Amino acid sequence: MIKKNDPVLIRAEGLSLQSGMSFILKDVSVFLKKGESMAITGPSGSGKTSIGKILAGRIVPTHGELLVAAGLTRLMVDQQDHFITRSRQRSIYYGQRYENPDLEDTPDVLTYLREIHEKTVNFSENNGVREVMEQMQITHLSKSKLLQLSNGERKRIQLAAALLQKPGLLVLDQPFVGLDAGSRMNLTGLLEQQMQAGIAIVLISDPEHIPAGIQKVLELHRGRVSQFVDRSSWQPRIIENEWKNEEPDGHLFDMLKFPSETYSDIVRMKRVNVTIRERKILKDIDWRVRSGEQWALLGHNGAGKTTLLSLITADNPQGYTNDLLLFDRQRGSGESIWDIKNRIGFVSPELHLYFLKGEGIFNTIPGLGETLHTSYSTLSCTDVIVSGFRDETGFSSPPTDRQREIANAWLSALQLEYLNKRLFNQASLGEQRSLLLARALVKSPTLLILDEPCQGLDQYQKNHFLQLLDRVCTNLHITLIYVTHLWNEIPACVDNLLLLENGQVKYCGILERENFVSNKK
């Protein structure tokens, strides 16, 4: 324990973390003085989340020592939330939140935050919850069920819950992921306010989103300290590009097939409306996606993007009560949900959460910390990819030799061959996301829906994946719907845009990148 008069708040000396025969962290030494905050950055898989968990007291290092100031309360906010477990819905199927909009056992936002508030502070502070909700701009979500929130909305609820617990040291793992530009700006201001109020922030982030109030920067590479310096003297180091800058093997495209069926309209919506718990989520949506088109779907957090996608993936039963055409067939004219899903490759942050049949992925650097689900702990990286052939979630039927060959070709195309014999829980978060991308692409779907697919990927991984995606859409005539908050993540092949605002269509037409980007600045 750090002595009372020592200005150091927390100190790590020679920390190493080992999983099996592999080192996740090696000889990491950092410190944080009282009144300081720190950013942790580095490539995907460099150990950022692991050191954050150690500093927050979540896990114990294999070697080294962690010294903590007396009385310091520590809290970590994960990149992925635990609302599924909190909602007592551990076995819920991904689409059931739309099939059962009441979800009686699931708390609403206000109830959830009040429970957190009662357990952590003097409940006589009656205004605490409301004040935090106003700060996070989530007051309008008071009565919304936790499992009905969009990815960005869930992120803000996580942060509100953390602030109610009034920690002395708050570790935030990629808090800007999934937030639109306005929400990122609001969060940056909020974090700066908390630092000024005396909370020490440890922020795991990419270099672009480090708030001005951060005093220290820890940059990691391959589990080691690349640099630990004052923010004023920090210059991001250009880590040698370990990705091979080459086109994927043409053998991959030789093995993949064009979609077996041809359609005129992949999606056609006419005056589509969706209401959940008397709240109108979508209002009079008109949209047509023709075969072979590539679309960007954009909008602020809560604009209705996730709900719109739920209609297309057949998870939302309100598709039956609307004028909705999927794959040239009116919704509700006899096709099954699995007929529709068989034609779709799908990736989203929420699918990552539900991948274990509702238990969520508890460890972003897996194999550490909480007890893992049995099927999750035995699922290999190749199993995850081949599960895409039959749309299996959290398990995989034995693949054919051809399916395994295609899965291995995707590992090679994504430059993840080294994961071939590893368990899924031994991959970093960025690697897990890449594997789920391969899972979506493996069956050469007619429609590919990618909802913020680059979350958790470092810049090299993003660039490589976007180039690969362009080639896939060009070579296989795959129709694409691509969701992101970042304009520089829209693939070059995308030339159409649907922009939502408050559940309504603000723009639908040709994507004029220069005009829209300049208007966003």
Short mmCIF file of C-alpha atoms in Angstrom, two decimals:
data_model
loop_
_atom_site.label_atom_id
_atom_site.label_comp_id
_atom_site.label_asym_id
_atom_site.label_seq_id
_atom_site.Cartn_x
_atom_site.Cartn_y
_atom_site.Cartn_z
CA MET A 1 0.00 0.00 0.00
CA ILE A 2 1.20 3.51 -0.83
CA LYS A 3 1.96 5.63 2.24
CA LYS A 4 -0.33 8.49 3.21
CA ASN A 5 2.01 11.35 2.26
CA ASP A 6 3.15 9.76 -0.99
CA PRO A 7 1.87 11.82 -3.96
CA VAL A 8 1.46 8.63 -6.03
CA LEU A 9 -2.13 7.38 -6.33
CA ILE A 10 -1.34 4.02 -7.92
CA ARG A 11 1.91 2.37 -9.01
CA ALA A 12 2.55 -0.77 -11.07
CA GLU A 13 6.05 -2.24 -10.94
CA GLY A 14 7.25 -4.97 -13.32
CA LEU A 15 3.80 -6.33 -14.08
CA SER A 16 3.52 -9.41 -16.25
CA LEU A 17 0.42 -11.35 -17.16
CA GLN A 18 0.53 -14.84 -18.59
CA SER A 19 -2.17 -17.04 -20.13
CA GLY A 20 -0.94 -20.58 -20.69
CA MET A 21 2.43 -20.30 -22.37
CA SER A 22 1.74 -16.83 -23.79
CA PHE A 23 2.54 -13.48 -22.18
CA ILE A 24 -0.22 -10.87 -22.51
CA LEU A 25 1.83 -8.29 -20.57
CA LYS A 26 5.56 -8.29 -19.92
CA ASP A 27 7.42 -6.11 -17.39
CA VAL A 28 5.03 -3.13 -17.39
CA SER A 29 5.80 -0.31 -14.93
CA VAL A 30 3.62 2.82 -14.67
CA PHE A 31 2.45 5.22 -12.00
CA LEU A 32 -0.21 7.87 -11.55
CA LYS A 33 0.06 10.78 -9.12
CA LYS A 34 -2.86 12.33 -7.29
CA GLY A 35 -4.64 14.78 -9.57
CA GLU A 36 -3.42 13.04 -12.74
CA SER A 37 -5.20 10.98 -15.37
CA MET A 38 -3.75 8.63 -17.98
CA ALA A 39 -4.54 7.34 -21.45
CA ILE A 40 -3.59 3.82 -22.56
CA THR A 41 -3.19 3.33 -26.28
CA GLY A 42 -1.61 0.93 -28.76
CA PRO A 43 -2.48 -1.59 -31.48
CA SER A 44 -5.25 -4.17 -31.08
CA GLY A 45 -4.07 -7.05 -28.91
CA SER A 46 -1.27 -5.07 -27.27
CA GLY A 47 -2.62 -5.63 -23.73
CA LYS A 48 -4.52 -2.37 -23.14
CA THR A 49 -7.61 -3.96 -21.57
CA SER A 50 -5.49 -6.30 -19.46
CA ILE A 51 -3.51 -3.51 -17.82
CA GLY A 52 -6.77 -1.62 -17.29
CA LYS A 53 -8.24 -4.60 -15.48
CA ILE A 54 -5.16 -4.90 -13.28
CA LEU A 55 -5.25 -1.20 -12.36
CA ALA A 56 -8.96 -1.49 -11.57
CA GLY A 57 -8.36 -4.50 -9.32
CA ARG A 58 -10.31 -6.87 -11.58
CA ILE A 59 -7.48 -9.35 -12.09
CA VAL A 60 -4.16 -10.12 -10.42
CA PRO A 61 -0.91 -10.04 -12.41
CA THR A 62 1.16 -13.19 -12.77
CA HIS A 63 4.29 -11.30 -11.70
CA GLY A 64 5.06 -7.83 -10.35
CA GLU A 65 3.48 -5.58 -7.76
CA LEU A 66 0.57 -3.14 -7.73
CA LEU A 67 0.58 -0.46 -5.03
CA VAL A 68 -2.63 1.47 -4.34
CA ALA A 69 -3.24 4.54 -2.16
CA ALA A 70 -5.17 3.84 1.03
CA GLY A 71 -8.93 4.26 0.63
CA LEU A 72 -8.84 4.51 -3.18
CA THR A 73 -12.05 3.18 -4.72
CA ARG A 74 -11.55 1.75 -8.21
CA LEU A 75 -14.08 0.96 -10.92
CA MET A 76 -13.84 -0.21 -14.52
CA VAL A 77 -16.38 0.33 -17.28
CA ASP A 78 -16.03 -2.40 -19.90
CA GLN A 79 -16.28 -1.79 -23.61
CA GLN A 80 -19.11 -4.35 -23.61
CA ASP A 81 -21.98 -4.00 -21.17
CA HIS A 82 -23.48 -6.70 -18.93
CA PHE A 83 -27.13 -5.74 -19.35
CA ILE A 84 -28.13 -9.24 -20.46
CA THR A 85 -27.05 -10.73 -17.14
CA ARG A 86 -28.42 -7.75 -15.19
CA SER A 87 -31.76 -8.24 -16.92
CA ARG A 88 -31.93 -11.89 -15.87
CA GLN A 89 -32.19 -12.88 -19.53
CA ARG A 90 -29.10 -15.10 -19.81
CA SER A 91 -30.67 -17.41 -22.42
CA ILE A 92 -32.55 -14.82 -24.45
CA TYR A 93 -32.35 -15.19 -28.23
CA TYR A 94 -31.04 -12.15 -30.09
CA GLY A 95 -34.40 -11.17 -31.57
CA GLN A 96 -36.60 -11.80 -28.52
CA ARG A 97 -36.33 -8.22 -27.31
CA TYR A 98 -38.49 -7.31 -30.32
CA GLU A 99 -40.81 -10.31 -30.01
CA ASN A 100 -41.49 -9.51 -26.34
CA PRO A 101 -41.37 -5.71 -26.06
CA ASP A 102 -42.55 -5.72 -22.44
CA LEU A 103 -39.74 -7.96 -21.11
CA GLU A 104 -41.36 -7.82 -17.68
CA ASP A 105 -38.28 -9.03 -15.79
CA THR A 106 -36.02 -6.52 -17.49
CA PRO A 107 -35.54 -3.19 -15.65
CA ASP A 108 -35.95 0.10 -17.41
CA VAL A 109 -33.16 2.66 -17.43
CA LEU A 110 -34.41 4.72 -14.49
CA THR A 111 -34.99 1.64 -12.31
CA TYR A 112 -31.56 0.26 -13.14
CA LEU A 113 -29.77 3.50 -12.30
CA ARG A 114 -31.75 3.92 -9.07
CA GLU A 115 -30.67 0.42 -8.01
CA ILE A 116 -27.04 1.40 -8.63
CA HIS A 117 -27.57 4.66 -6.77
CA GLU A 118 -29.13 3.04 -3.70
CA LYS A 119 -26.29 0.57 -3.32
CA THR A 120 -23.41 3.00 -3.66
CA VAL A 121 -24.32 6.38 -2.18
CA ASN A 122 -26.53 7.92 0.49
CA PHE A 123 -29.98 7.66 -1.07
CA SER A 124 -30.98 10.99 0.50
CA GLU A 125 -29.24 12.51 -2.54
CA ASN A 126 -32.51 12.24 -4.46
CA ASN A 127 -31.34 14.28 -7.42
CA GLY A 128 -28.23 12.22 -8.15
CA VAL A 129 -29.80 9.93 -10.74
CA ARG A 130 -31.62 12.71 -12.57
CA GLU A 131 -28.51 14.89 -12.64
CA VAL A 132 -26.37 12.14 -14.13
CA MET A 133 -29.07 11.29 -16.67
CA GLU A 134 -29.18 14.92 -17.75
CA GLN A 135 -25.37 15.00 -18.02
CA MET A 136 -25.39 11.92 -20.25
CA GLN A 137 -28.43 13.15 -22.22
CA ILE A 138 -30.44 10.02 -21.50
CA THR A 139 -33.44 11.47 -19.64
CA HIS A 140 -35.70 10.61 -22.60
CA LEU A 141 -34.72 6.94 -22.14
CA SER A 142 -36.03 6.70 -18.54
CA LYS A 143 -38.74 4.16 -19.31
CA SER A 144 -36.83 2.24 -22.02
CA LYS A 145 -35.91 -1.37 -21.23
CA LEU A 146 -32.17 -2.04 -21.05
CA LEU A 147 -32.29 -4.66 -23.80
CA GLN A 148 -34.18 -2.37 -26.17
CA LEU A 149 -31.43 0.26 -26.29
CA SER A 150 -29.15 0.88 -29.23
CA ASN A 151 -25.41 0.31 -28.89
CA GLY A 152 -24.69 4.02 -28.36
CA GLU A 153 -27.50 4.38 -25.84
CA ARG A 154 -26.21 1.40 -23.87
CA LYS A 155 -22.77 3.00 -23.71
CA ARG A 156 -24.18 6.14 -22.14
CA ILE A 157 -26.11 4.09 -19.57
CA GLN A 158 -22.88 2.30 -18.62
CA LEU A 159 -21.14 5.60 -18.00
CA ALA A 160 -24.05 7.02 -16.03
CA ALA A 161 -24.00 3.95 -13.75
CA ALA A 162 -20.26 4.38 -13.21
CA LEU A 163 -20.54 8.03 -12.25
CA LEU A 164 -23.26 7.24 -9.71
CA GLN A 165 -20.78 5.00 -7.88
CA LYS A 166 -18.40 7.95 -7.36
CA PRO A 167 -15.07 6.13 -7.84
CA GLY A 168 -11.72 7.70 -7.03
CA LEU A 169 -10.14 5.91 -10.02
CA LEU A 170 -12.28 5.21 -13.08
CA VAL A 171 -10.95 2.94 -15.84
CA LEU A 172 -12.83 3.35 -19.13
CA ASP A 173 -12.28 0.79 -21.88
CA GLN A 174 -12.85 2.43 -25.29
CA PRO A 175 -15.79 4.59 -24.13
CA PHE A 176 -16.02 6.46 -27.45
CA VAL A 177 -16.69 3.31 -29.47
CA GLY A 178 -20.22 3.32 -30.88
CA LEU A 179 -20.89 7.00 -30.14
CA ASP A 180 -21.82 9.55 -32.78
CA ALA A 181 -19.85 12.79 -33.17
CA GLY A 182 -22.11 14.79 -30.88
CA SER A 183 -22.07 12.14 -28.17
CA ARG A 184 -18.27 11.84 -28.38
CA MET A 185 -17.94 15.60 -27.91
CA ASN A 186 -20.38 15.52 -24.99
CA LEU A 187 -18.52 12.63 -23.37
CA THR A 188 -15.17 14.35 -23.78
CA GLY A 189 -16.53 17.39 -21.95
CA LEU A 190 -18.05 15.21 -19.24
CA LEU A 191 -14.77 13.35 -18.65
CA GLU A 192 -12.90 16.63 -18.38
CA GLN A 193 -15.44 17.79 -15.77
CA GLN A 194 -14.93 14.59 -13.78
CA MET A 195 -11.15 15.00 -13.88
CA GLN A 196 -11.50 18.57 -12.65
CA ALA A 197 -13.75 17.28 -9.86
CA GLY A 198 -10.94 14.99 -8.67
CA ILE A 199 -11.70 11.63 -10.28
CA ALA A 200 -8.58 10.01 -11.72
CA ILE A 201 -9.40 8.70 -15.18
CA VAL A 202 -7.55 5.85 -16.91
CA LEU A 203 -8.79 5.94 -20.48
CA ILE A 204 -8.18 3.09 -22.93
CA SER A 205 -8.53 4.77 -26.30
CA ASP A 206 -7.19 5.28 -29.78
CA PRO A 207 -4.88 8.32 -30.16
CA GLU A 208 -7.57 10.45 -31.84
CA HIS A 209 -9.95 10.59 -28.88
CA ILE A 210 -7.75 11.43 -25.89
CA PRO A 211 -9.23 14.41 -23.97
CA ALA A 212 -7.11 17.47 -23.31
CA GLY A 213 -7.15 16.96 -19.54
CA ILE A 214 -5.11 13.73 -19.69
CA GLN A 215 -1.60 14.20 -18.23
CA LYS A 216 0.06 10.83 -18.94
CA VAL A 217 0.10 8.47 -21.92
CA LEU A 218 1.02 4.79 -21.78
CA GLU A 219 1.57 3.29 -25.21
CA LEU A 220 1.77 -0.51 -25.44
CA HIS A 221 3.00 -2.82 -28.17
CA ARG A 222 2.91 -6.60 -27.94
CA GLY A 223 2.30 -6.40 -24.20
CA ARG A 224 5.32 -4.22 -23.49
CA VAL A 225 5.72 -0.50 -22.79
CA SER A 226 6.48 1.31 -26.02
CA GLN A 227 6.50 4.65 -24.20
CA PHE A 228 5.20 6.12 -20.94
CA VAL A 229 5.48 9.90 -21.01
CA ASP A 230 3.80 13.17 -20.13
CA ARG A 231 1.03 14.08 -22.56
CA SER A 232 2.82 17.31 -23.46
CA SER A 233 5.80 15.42 -24.88
CA TRP A 234 3.92 12.44 -26.36
CA GLN A 235 4.14 11.68 -30.05
CA PRO A 236 2.41 8.49 -31.23
CA ARG A 237 5.05 6.11 -32.47
CA ILE A 238 4.59 4.56 -35.89
CA ILE A 239 4.69 0.90 -35.03
CA GLU A 240 6.12 -1.16 -37.84
CA ASN A 241 3.23 -2.40 -39.93
CA GLU A 242 3.03 -6.10 -39.19
CA TRP A 243 0.28 -6.59 -41.72
CA LYS A 244 1.35 -7.82 -45.12
CA ASN A 245 0.39 -5.13 -47.60
CA GLU A 246 -0.80 -7.48 -50.29
CA GLU A 247 -3.97 -8.57 -52.02
CA PRO A 248 -5.71 -11.63 -50.59
CA ASP A 249 -4.97 -14.90 -52.34
CA GLY A 250 -7.18 -15.28 -55.41
CA HIS A 251 -7.85 -18.83 -54.22
CA LEU A 252 -10.32 -17.35 -51.73
CA PHE A 253 -12.51 -15.89 -54.44
CA ASP A 254 -12.23 -19.09 -56.49
CA MET A 255 -13.74 -21.02 -53.56
CA LEU A 256 -16.50 -18.51 -52.82
CA LYS A 257 -19.63 -18.55 -54.91
CA PHE A 258 -21.98 -15.94 -56.22
CA PRO A 259 -25.29 -15.83 -54.33
CA SER A 260 -27.29 -18.81 -55.63
CA GLU A 261 -30.51 -16.83 -56.17
CA THR A 262 -31.12 -13.55 -57.99
CA TYR A 263 -33.50 -10.84 -56.86
CA SER A 264 -34.65 -7.45 -58.05
CA ASP A 265 -35.36 -5.82 -54.69
CA ILE A 266 -33.40 -6.95 -51.64
CA VAL A 267 -35.28 -4.51 -49.38
CA ARG A 268 -38.29 -2.33 -50.12
CA MET A 269 -40.06 -0.34 -47.43
CA LYS A 270 -43.13 1.86 -47.89
CA ARG A 271 -44.26 4.12 -45.04
CA VAL A 272 -42.83 1.72 -42.44
CA ASN A 273 -43.51 2.52 -38.77
CA VAL A 274 -42.30 0.85 -35.57
CA THR A 275 -43.56 1.62 -32.07
CA ILE A 276 -42.14 0.09 -28.88
CA ARG A 277 -43.84 0.73 -25.53
CA GLU A 278 -45.80 3.67 -26.98
CA ARG A 279 -42.57 5.23 -28.23
CA LYS A 280 -42.41 5.73 -31.98
CA ILE A 281 -38.99 4.52 -33.12
CA LEU A 282 -39.44 4.65 -36.92
CA LYS A 283 -41.79 7.00 -38.77
CA ASP A 284 -42.92 6.60 -42.39
CA ILE A 285 -39.70 5.05 -43.72
CA ASP A 286 -39.47 4.69 -47.50
CA TRP A 287 -36.37 2.84 -48.70
CA ARG A 288 -35.45 0.60 -51.59
CA VAL A 289 -32.26 -1.46 -51.83
CA ARG A 290 -31.77 -3.13 -55.21
CA SER A 291 -29.65 -6.19 -55.81
CA GLY A 292 -25.94 -5.41 -56.01
CA GLU A 293 -26.19 -1.95 -54.40
CA GLN A 294 -23.96 -0.81 -51.55
CA TRP A 295 -25.52 1.50 -48.96
CA ALA A 296 -24.28 3.39 -45.93
CA LEU A 297 -26.84 3.65 -43.12
CA LEU A 298 -26.03 6.64 -40.93
CA GLY A 299 -27.64 8.53 -38.07
CA HIS A 300 -27.07 9.70 -34.52
CA ASN A 301 -27.31 7.35 -31.53
CA GLY A 302 -30.97 6.49 -31.11
CA ALA A 303 -31.91 7.56 -34.65
CA GLY A 304 -33.47 4.14 -35.31
CA LYS A 305 -30.73 2.33 -37.24
CA THR A 306 -30.74 -0.82 -35.07
CA THR A 307 -34.53 -1.09 -35.20
CA LEU A 308 -34.47 -0.64 -38.98
CA LEU A 309 -31.95 -3.48 -39.30
CA SER A 310 -34.08 -5.69 -37.06
CA LEU A 311 -36.86 -5.51 -39.65
CA ILE A 312 -34.50 -6.62 -42.41
CA THR A 313 -33.02 -9.51 -40.40
CA ALA A 314 -36.58 -10.69 -39.54
CA ASP A 315 -36.00 -10.29 -35.80
CA ASN A 316 -38.72 -7.66 -35.37
CA PRO A 317 -42.29 -9.00 -35.69
CA GLN A 318 -43.56 -5.54 -36.60
CA GLY A 319 -42.25 -6.35 -40.07
CA TYR A 320 -45.45 -8.37 -40.54
CA THR A 321 -47.66 -5.31 -39.97
CA ASN A 322 -45.80 -3.06 -42.41
CA ASP A 323 -45.42 -2.84 -46.18
CA LEU A 324 -42.05 -4.57 -46.19
CA LEU A 325 -40.53 -6.56 -49.04
CA LEU A 326 -37.46 -8.75 -48.44
CA PHE A 327 -35.79 -10.60 -51.30
CA ASP A 328 -38.72 -9.85 -53.67
CA ARG A 329 -41.22 -11.31 -51.22
CA GLN A 330 -43.76 -9.53 -49.05
CA ARG A 331 -43.03 -10.07 -45.37
CA GLY A 332 -45.49 -12.56 -43.95
CA SER A 333 -46.30 -14.32 -47.22
CA GLY A 334 -45.11 -17.72 -46.01
CA GLU A 335 -41.34 -17.45 -45.74
CA SER A 336 -39.68 -18.47 -42.48
CA ILE A 337 -37.30 -16.34 -40.41
CA TRP A 338 -34.51 -18.78 -41.25
CA ASP A 339 -35.24 -18.53 -44.97
CA ILE A 340 -34.45 -14.84 -44.65
CA LYS A 341 -31.46 -15.25 -42.37
CA ASN A 342 -29.94 -17.83 -44.69
CA ARG A 343 -29.54 -15.10 -47.30
CA ILE A 344 -27.96 -12.59 -44.89
CA GLY A 345 -24.48 -12.24 -43.43
CA PHE A 346 -24.65 -10.12 -40.28
CA VAL A 347 -22.19 -8.49 -37.87
CA SER A 348 -22.98 -6.06 -35.06
CA PRO A 349 -21.70 -5.17 -31.58
CA GLU A 350 -24.91 -6.64 -30.17
CA LEU A 351 -24.38 -9.94 -31.97
CA HIS A 352 -20.97 -10.06 -30.28
CA LEU A 353 -22.75 -9.66 -26.94
CA TYR A 354 -25.36 -12.31 -27.70
CA PHE A 355 -22.91 -14.72 -29.27
CA LEU A 356 -22.97 -17.01 -26.24
CA LYS A 357 -26.73 -17.51 -26.32
CA GLY A 358 -27.29 -14.39 -24.25
CA GLU A 359 -24.51 -14.74 -21.73
CA GLY A 360 -22.39 -12.09 -23.40
CA ILE A 361 -18.63 -12.06 -23.74
CA PHE A 362 -17.48 -11.26 -20.22
CA ASN A 363 -13.74 -11.04 -20.92
CA THR A 364 -12.38 -8.73 -23.58
CA ILE A 365 -9.00 -10.34 -23.00
CA PRO A 366 -10.52 -13.75 -22.42
CA GLY A 367 -9.28 -16.53 -20.20
CA LEU A 368 -8.87 -14.04 -17.35
CA GLY A 369 -11.18 -12.98 -14.57
CA GLU A 370 -14.76 -14.19 -14.50
CA THR A 371 -15.83 -17.77 -15.10
CA LEU A 372 -16.39 -18.50 -18.76
CA HIS A 373 -19.39 -20.24 -20.29
CA THR A 374 -18.56 -23.87 -21.08
CA SER A 375 -19.31 -23.69 -24.82
CA TYR A 376 -17.49 -20.38 -25.07
CA SER A 377 -14.34 -21.71 -23.44
CA THR A 378 -14.16 -24.65 -25.88
CA LEU A 379 -15.08 -22.81 -29.09
CA SER A 380 -12.14 -22.46 -31.48
CA CYS A 381 -11.56 -19.52 -33.81
CA THR A 382 -12.22 -21.80 -36.78
CA ASP A 383 -15.46 -22.98 -35.11
CA VAL A 384 -16.65 -19.38 -34.96
CA ILE A 385 -16.10 -18.89 -38.69
CA VAL A 386 -17.73 -22.17 -39.80
CA SER A 387 -20.75 -21.45 -37.56
CA GLY A 388 -21.67 -18.83 -40.16
CA PHE A 389 -22.57 -21.49 -42.73
CA ARG A 390 -25.64 -22.47 -40.66
CA ASP A 391 -26.13 -19.22 -38.69
CA GLU A 392 -25.26 -20.98 -35.44
CA THR A 393 -24.52 -18.78 -32.42
CA GLY A 394 -22.20 -19.89 -29.64
CA PHE A 395 -21.70 -23.37 -31.08
CA SER A 396 -20.74 -25.02 -34.34
CA SER A 397 -21.82 -28.23 -36.05
CA PRO A 398 -18.99 -30.35 -37.49
CA PRO A 399 -17.95 -28.68 -40.76
CA THR A 400 -17.36 -30.37 -44.07
CA ASP A 401 -13.84 -30.45 -45.45
CA ARG A 402 -14.84 -27.77 -47.95
CA GLN A 403 -16.24 -25.50 -45.22
CA ARG A 404 -13.10 -25.87 -43.15
CA GLU A 405 -11.00 -25.04 -46.22
CA ILE A 406 -13.03 -21.87 -46.80
CA ALA A 407 -12.75 -20.91 -43.12
CA ASN A 408 -8.96 -21.30 -43.24
CA ALA A 409 -8.87 -19.20 -46.42
CA TRP A 410 -10.68 -16.40 -44.56
CA LEU A 411 -8.20 -16.62 -41.70
CA SER A 412 -5.45 -16.15 -44.27
CA ALA A 413 -7.27 -13.28 -46.02
CA LEU A 414 -7.64 -11.48 -42.67
CA GLN A 415 -4.02 -12.36 -41.79
CA LEU A 416 -5.13 -14.29 -38.72
CA GLU A 417 -3.59 -17.66 -39.62
CA TYR A 418 -1.92 -17.80 -36.22
CA LEU A 419 -5.40 -18.17 -34.64
CA ASN A 420 -6.15 -21.37 -36.53
CA LYS A 421 -5.68 -23.67 -33.51
CA ARG A 422 -6.49 -21.17 -30.76
CA LEU A 423 -9.66 -20.90 -28.74
CA PHE A 424 -11.94 -17.96 -29.37
CA ASN A 425 -11.43 -16.87 -25.77
CA GLN A 426 -7.68 -16.54 -26.38
CA ALA A 427 -8.15 -13.89 -29.09
CA SER A 428 -8.13 -10.18 -28.34
CA LEU A 429 -11.33 -8.17 -28.77
CA GLY A 430 -10.17 -6.86 -32.15
CA GLU A 431 -9.35 -10.38 -33.30
CA GLN A 432 -12.74 -11.63 -32.11
CA ARG A 433 -14.46 -8.93 -34.17
CA SER A 434 -12.42 -9.93 -37.23
CA LEU A 435 -13.48 -13.55 -36.76
CA LEU A 436 -17.13 -12.52 -36.63
CA LEU A 437 -16.62 -10.61 -39.88
CA ALA A 438 -15.31 -13.78 -41.49
CA ARG A 439 -18.30 -15.64 -40.04
CA ALA A 440 -20.66 -13.25 -41.84
CA LEU A 441 -18.84 -13.53 -45.16
CA VAL A 442 -18.12 -17.24 -45.22
CA LYS A 443 -21.37 -18.31 -46.92
CA SER A 444 -21.22 -15.60 -49.65
CA PRO A 445 -24.55 -14.08 -48.57
CA THR A 446 -26.89 -12.26 -50.91
CA LEU A 447 -27.09 -9.39 -48.40
CA LEU A 448 -24.25 -8.38 -46.07
CA ILE A 449 -25.22 -6.21 -43.09
CA LEU A 450 -22.27 -4.75 -41.20
CA ASP A 451 -23.26 -2.69 -38.16
CA GLU A 452 -20.16 -0.81 -36.96
CA PRO A 453 -17.89 -3.71 -37.98
CA CYS A 454 -14.63 -1.87 -37.27
CA GLN A 455 -15.22 -1.48 -33.53
CA GLY A 456 -12.19 -2.84 -31.68
CA LEU A 457 -9.96 -2.93 -34.77
CA ASP A 458 -6.78 -0.87 -34.88
CA GLN A 459 -6.01 1.32 -37.89
CA TYR A 460 -4.06 -1.36 -39.75
CA GLN A 461 -6.85 -3.89 -39.26
CA LYS A 462 -9.45 -1.37 -40.41
CA ASN A 463 -7.57 -0.47 -43.57
CA HIS A 464 -6.97 -4.10 -44.44
CA PHE A 465 -10.58 -5.12 -43.81
CA LEU A 466 -12.06 -2.21 -45.80
CA GLN A 467 -9.86 -3.06 -48.79
CA LEU A 468 -10.88 -6.70 -48.53
CA LEU A 469 -14.56 -5.74 -48.26
CA ASP A 470 -14.31 -3.68 -51.46
CA ARG A 471 -12.93 -6.71 -53.27
CA VAL A 472 -15.60 -9.03 -51.86
CA CYS A 473 -18.48 -6.79 -52.96
CA THR A 474 -16.91 -6.26 -56.39
CA ASN A 475 -16.08 -9.91 -57.04
CA LEU A 476 -19.20 -11.54 -55.62
CA HIS A 477 -21.94 -9.00 -56.41
CA ILE A 478 -22.95 -8.89 -52.74
CA THR A 479 -25.48 -6.27 -51.67
CA LEU A 480 -24.17 -4.29 -48.68
CA ILE A 481 -25.71 -2.23 -45.87
CA TYR A 482 -22.92 -0.62 -43.85
CA VAL A 483 -23.50 1.22 -40.55
CA THR A 484 -20.94 3.51 -38.97
CA HIS A 485 -20.54 6.84 -37.19
CA LEU A 486 -17.20 7.56 -38.84
CA TRP A 487 -17.07 8.79 -42.42
CA ASN A 488 -13.51 7.57 -42.94
CA GLU A 489 -14.72 3.99 -42.28
CA ILE A 490 -17.20 3.92 -45.16
CA PRO A 491 -15.80 1.53 -47.79
CA ALA A 492 -14.95 2.91 -51.21
CA CYS A 493 -17.52 0.61 -52.84
CA VAL A 494 -20.42 2.35 -51.05
CA ASP A 495 -22.18 4.90 -53.25
CA ASN A 496 -25.65 5.23 -51.66
CA LEU A 497 -26.72 6.77 -48.36
CA LEU A 498 -29.74 6.49 -46.08
CA LEU A 499 -29.50 9.07 -43.29
CA LEU A 500 -31.89 8.81 -40.33
CA GLU A 501 -32.73 11.53 -37.83
CA ASN A 502 -35.09 10.91 -34.91
CA GLY A 503 -36.59 7.87 -36.61
CA GLN A 504 -37.27 9.59 -39.93
CA VAL A 505 -35.50 9.71 -43.28
CA LYS A 506 -33.42 12.87 -43.54
CA TYR A 507 -31.72 11.89 -46.80
CA CYS A 508 -31.96 8.94 -49.18
CA GLY A 509 -29.94 8.87 -52.38
CA ILE A 510 -26.46 9.06 -53.87
CA LEU A 511 -23.60 9.34 -51.36
CA GLU A 512 -21.79 12.57 -52.19
CA ARG A 513 -18.87 12.13 -49.83
CA GLU A 514 -17.29 15.57 -50.14
CA ASN A 515 -20.55 17.43 -49.55
CA PHE A 516 -21.63 15.36 -46.58
CA VAL A 517 -18.19 15.30 -44.94
CA SER A 518 -17.83 19.07 -45.25
CA ASN A 519 -21.28 19.56 -43.74
CA LYS A 520 -20.29 17.39 -40.78
CA LYS A 521 -17.17 19.38 -39.96
#
